[in-house]
């Protein structure tokens, strides 16, 4: 069993930066691929970024490439999403996800966090 708790979401101006954190419980954290998804009002949940078990391989949605960076610290059971050059269209609830299969963007997610709100004002 893995429990995920996100933090770091808040209101920020366009062009600003935020770092989201996802703290995971469970001794098998390093066995999971970790990722971030987001859901804007009236839209479906969409993939944002993911990192493999060792942290050596990452994938990103085209809409965030070059602006967002995902990383993980297995010693701290934590995954991060550094978001730079934020745009109003990045406004959404951001969810942390854990899955045993890769790539995470097209595989079943085993665990979800409760989400953290990111709002980017223009």
PDB file of C-alpha atoms in Angstrom:
ATOM      1  CA  UNK A   1       0.000   0.000   0.000  1.00  0.00           C
ATOM      2  CA  UNK A   2       1.252   3.468  -0.901  1.00  0.00           C
ATOM      3  CA  UNK A   3      -0.272   6.723   0.321  1.00  0.00           C
ATOM      4  CA  UNK A   4       0.505   9.962  -1.469  1.00  0.00           C
ATOM      5  CA  UNK A   5       0.209  13.466  -0.030  1.00  0.00           C
ATOM      6  CA  UNK A   6       0.798  16.491  -2.240  1.00  0.00           C
ATOM      7  CA  UNK A   7       1.747  19.974  -1.118  1.00  0.00           C
ATOM      8  CA  UNK A   8       2.970  23.250  -2.569  1.00  0.00           C
ATOM      9  CA  UNK A   9       0.025  24.389  -4.617  1.00  0.00           C
ATOM     10  CA  UNK A  10      -1.009  28.031  -4.347  1.00  0.00           C
ATOM     11  CA  UNK A  11      -1.862  31.171  -6.301  1.00  0.00           C
ATOM     12  CA  UNK A  12       0.994  32.506  -8.410  1.00  0.00           C
ATOM     13  CA  UNK A  13       1.330  35.134 -11.124  1.00  0.00           C
ATOM     14  CA  UNK A  14       2.005  34.209 -14.727  1.00  0.00           C
ATOM     15  CA  UNK A  15       5.714  33.789 -15.328  1.00  0.00           C
ATOM     16  CA  UNK A  16       6.313  32.692 -11.765  1.00  0.00           C
ATOM     17  CA  UNK A  17       7.521  29.392 -10.350  1.00  0.00           C
ATOM     18  CA  UNK A  18       6.247  26.764  -7.951  1.00  0.00           C
ATOM     19  CA  UNK A  19       7.554  23.489  -6.621  1.00  0.00           C
ATOM     20  CA  UNK A  20       5.090  20.763  -5.805  1.00  0.00           C
ATOM     21  CA  UNK A  21       6.015  17.930  -3.491  1.00  0.00           C
ATOM     22  CA  UNK A  22       4.497  14.504  -3.076  1.00  0.00           C
ATOM     23  CA  UNK A  23       5.361  12.558   0.043  1.00  0.00           C
ATOM     24  CA  UNK A  24       4.785   8.830  -0.179  1.00  0.00           C
ATOM     25  CA  UNK A  25       4.388   6.326   2.588  1.00  0.00           C
ATOM     26  CA  UNK A  26       5.252   2.694   2.147  1.00  0.00           C
ATOM     27  CA  UNK A  27       8.474   0.787   1.988  1.00  0.00           C
ATOM     28  CA  UNK A  28       8.143  -0.006  -1.710  1.00  0.00           C
ATOM     29  CA  UNK A  29       8.233   3.606  -2.944  1.00  0.00           C
ATOM     30  CA  UNK A  30      11.329   2.984  -5.020  1.00  0.00           C
ATOM     31  CA  UNK A  31       9.527   0.192  -6.889  1.00  0.00           C
ATOM     32  CA  UNK A  32       7.032   2.589  -8.448  1.00  0.00           C
ATOM     33  CA  UNK A  33       7.157   4.956 -11.314  1.00  0.00           C
ATOM     34  CA  UNK A  34       5.924   8.334 -10.065  1.00  0.00           C
ATOM     35  CA  UNK A  35       4.153  11.061 -11.909  1.00  0.00           C
ATOM     36  CA  UNK A  36       1.998  14.134 -11.937  1.00  0.00           C
ATOM     37  CA  UNK A  37      -1.329  14.603 -13.627  1.00  0.00           C
ATOM     38  CA  UNK A  38      -3.593  17.627 -13.616  1.00  0.00           C
ATOM     39  CA  UNK A  39      -7.252  18.411 -14.089  1.00  0.00           C
ATOM     40  CA  UNK A  40      -8.621  21.813 -14.985  1.00  0.00           C
ATOM     41  CA  UNK A  41     -12.295  22.725 -14.453  1.00  0.00           C
ATOM     42  CA  UNK A  42     -14.472  21.119 -17.085  1.00  0.00           C
ATOM     43  CA  UNK A  43     -11.602  19.118 -18.541  1.00  0.00           C
ATOM     44  CA  UNK A  44     -10.364  15.562 -18.267  1.00  0.00           C
ATOM     45  CA  UNK A  45      -7.389  14.660 -16.157  1.00  0.00           C
ATOM     46  CA  UNK A  46      -4.208  14.810 -18.201  1.00  0.00           C
ATOM     47  CA  UNK A  47      -0.674  13.575 -17.874  1.00  0.00           C
ATOM     48  CA  UNK A  48       2.002  16.125 -16.964  1.00  0.00           C
ATOM     49  CA  UNK A  49       5.257  14.322 -16.140  1.00  0.00           C
ATOM     50  CA  UNK A  50       6.655  11.053 -14.830  1.00  0.00           C
ATOM     51  CA  UNK A  51       9.918   9.617 -13.549  1.00  0.00           C
ATOM     52  CA  UNK A  52      11.006   5.983 -13.450  1.00  0.00           C
ATOM     53  CA  UNK A  53      11.965   4.044 -10.376  1.00  0.00           C
ATOM     54  CA  UNK A  54      15.641   4.983 -10.442  1.00  0.00           C
ATOM     55  CA  UNK A  55      15.015   8.564 -11.454  1.00  0.00           C
ATOM     56  CA  UNK A  56      17.150   8.103 -14.540  1.00  0.00           C
ATOM     57  CA  UNK A  57      14.348   8.438 -17.066  1.00  0.00           C
ATOM     58  CA  UNK A  58      11.641  11.068 -17.285  1.00  0.00           C
ATOM     59  CA  UNK A  59       8.789  11.899 -19.625  1.00  0.00           C
ATOM     60  CA  UNK A  60       6.766  15.073 -20.091  1.00  0.00           C
ATOM     61  CA  UNK A  61       3.655  16.296 -21.808  1.00  0.00           C
ATOM     62  CA  UNK A  62       4.480  18.529 -24.756  1.00  0.00           C
ATOM     63  CA  UNK A  63       2.680  21.427 -23.093  1.00  0.00           C
ATOM     64  CA  UNK A  64       5.174  21.531 -20.191  1.00  0.00           C
ATOM     65  CA  UNK A  65       8.444  20.461 -21.815  1.00  0.00           C
ATOM     66  CA  UNK A  66      11.190  22.932 -21.095  1.00  0.00           C
ATOM     67  CA  UNK A  67       9.221  24.544 -18.254  1.00  0.00           C
ATOM     68  CA  UNK A  68       8.573  21.734 -15.754  1.00  0.00           C
ATOM     69  CA  UNK A  69      11.058  19.332 -14.204  1.00  0.00           C
ATOM     70  CA  UNK A  70      10.181  16.171 -12.308  1.00  0.00           C
ATOM     71  CA  UNK A  71      12.573  14.563  -9.862  1.00  0.00           C
ATOM     72  CA  UNK A  72      12.494  12.084  -7.026  1.00  0.00           C
ATOM     73  CA  UNK A  73      14.399  11.403  -3.844  1.00  0.00           C
ATOM     74  CA  UNK A  74      13.944   7.757  -2.919  1.00  0.00           C
ATOM     75  CA  UNK A  75      15.688   8.264   0.416  1.00  0.00           C
ATOM     76  CA  UNK A  76      12.965  10.763   1.363  1.00  0.00           C
ATOM     77  CA  UNK A  77      10.121   8.947  -0.408  1.00  0.00           C
ATOM     78  CA  UNK A  78       9.336  12.189  -2.191  1.00  0.00           C
ATOM     79  CA  UNK A  79       8.762  13.257  -5.765  1.00  0.00           C
ATOM     80  CA  UNK A  80       8.904  16.873  -6.887  1.00  0.00           C
ATOM     81  CA  UNK A  81       7.558  18.924  -9.750  1.00  0.00           C
ATOM     82  CA  UNK A  82       9.427  22.164 -10.373  1.00  0.00           C
ATOM     83  CA  UNK A  83       7.240  24.429 -12.480  1.00  0.00           C
ATOM     84  CA  UNK A  84       8.743  27.508 -14.110  1.00  0.00           C
ATOM     85  CA  UNK A  85       7.367  30.098 -16.517  1.00  0.00           C
ATOM     86  CA  UNK A  86       3.857  29.304 -15.378  1.00  0.00           C
ATOM     87  CA  UNK A  87       0.942  30.215 -17.609  1.00  0.00           C
ATOM     88  CA  UNK A  88      -2.749  30.734 -16.807  1.00  0.00           C
ATOM     89  CA  UNK A  89      -3.488  27.534 -18.710  1.00  0.00           C
ATOM     90  CA  UNK A  90      -1.448  25.630 -16.135  1.00  0.00           C
ATOM     91  CA  UNK A  91      -4.213  26.329 -13.619  1.00  0.00           C
ATOM     92  CA  UNK A  92      -5.527  22.987 -12.376  1.00  0.00           C
ATOM     93  CA  UNK A  93      -5.627  20.541  -9.513  1.00  0.00           C
ATOM     94  CA  UNK A  94      -2.372  18.619  -9.638  1.00  0.00           C
ATOM     95  CA  UNK A  95      -2.397  14.984  -8.618  1.00  0.00           C
ATOM     96  CA  UNK A  96       0.508  12.792  -7.660  1.00  0.00           C
ATOM     97  CA  UNK A  97       0.397   9.252  -9.035  1.00  0.00           C
ATOM     98  CA  UNK A  98       2.253   5.996  -8.532  1.00  0.00           C
ATOM     99  CA  UNK A  99       2.286   3.036 -10.864  1.00  0.00           C
ATOM    100  CA  UNK A 100       4.241  -0.178 -11.313  1.00  0.00           C
ATOM    101  CA  UNK A 101       4.032  -0.113 -15.105  1.00  0.00           C
ATOM    102  CA  UNK A 102       5.839   2.220 -17.498  1.00  0.00           C
ATOM    103  CA  UNK A 103       5.251   4.515 -19.255  1.00  0.00           C
ATOM    104  CA  UNK A 104       2.972   5.986 -16.657  1.00  0.00           C
ATOM    105  CA  UNK A 105       1.044   8.173 -19.124  1.00  0.00           C
ATOM    106  CA  UNK A 106      -0.497   5.106 -20.780  1.00  0.00           C
ATOM    107  CA  UNK A 107      -0.500   2.603 -17.937  1.00  0.00           C
ATOM    108  CA  UNK A 108      -2.903   2.077 -15.058  1.00  0.00           C
ATOM    109  CA  UNK A 109      -2.166   4.208 -12.029  1.00  0.00           C
ATOM    110  CA  UNK A 110      -2.090   2.188  -8.825  1.00  0.00           C
ATOM    111  CA  UNK A 111      -2.314   5.073  -6.346  1.00  0.00           C
ATOM    112  CA  UNK A 112      -3.481   8.684  -6.451  1.00  0.00           C
ATOM    113  CA  UNK A 113      -2.952  11.566  -4.090  1.00  0.00           C
ATOM    114  CA  UNK A 114      -5.756  13.891  -3.058  1.00  0.00           C
ATOM    115  CA  UNK A 115      -4.561  16.760  -5.251  1.00  0.00           C
ATOM    116  CA  UNK A 116      -3.242  20.274  -4.711  1.00  0.00           C
ATOM    117  CA  UNK A 117      -4.622  23.397  -6.366  1.00  0.00           C
ATOM    118  CA  UNK A 118      -2.387  25.502  -8.580  1.00  0.00           C
ATOM    119  CA  UNK A 119      -3.824  28.785  -9.799  1.00  0.00           C
ATOM    120  CA  UNK A 120      -1.912  31.001 -12.211  1.00  0.00           C
ATOM    121  CA  UNK A 121      -3.213  34.541 -12.569  1.00  0.00           C
ATOM    122  CA  UNK A 122      -2.647  36.598 -15.699  1.00  0.00           C
TER     123      UNK A 122
END
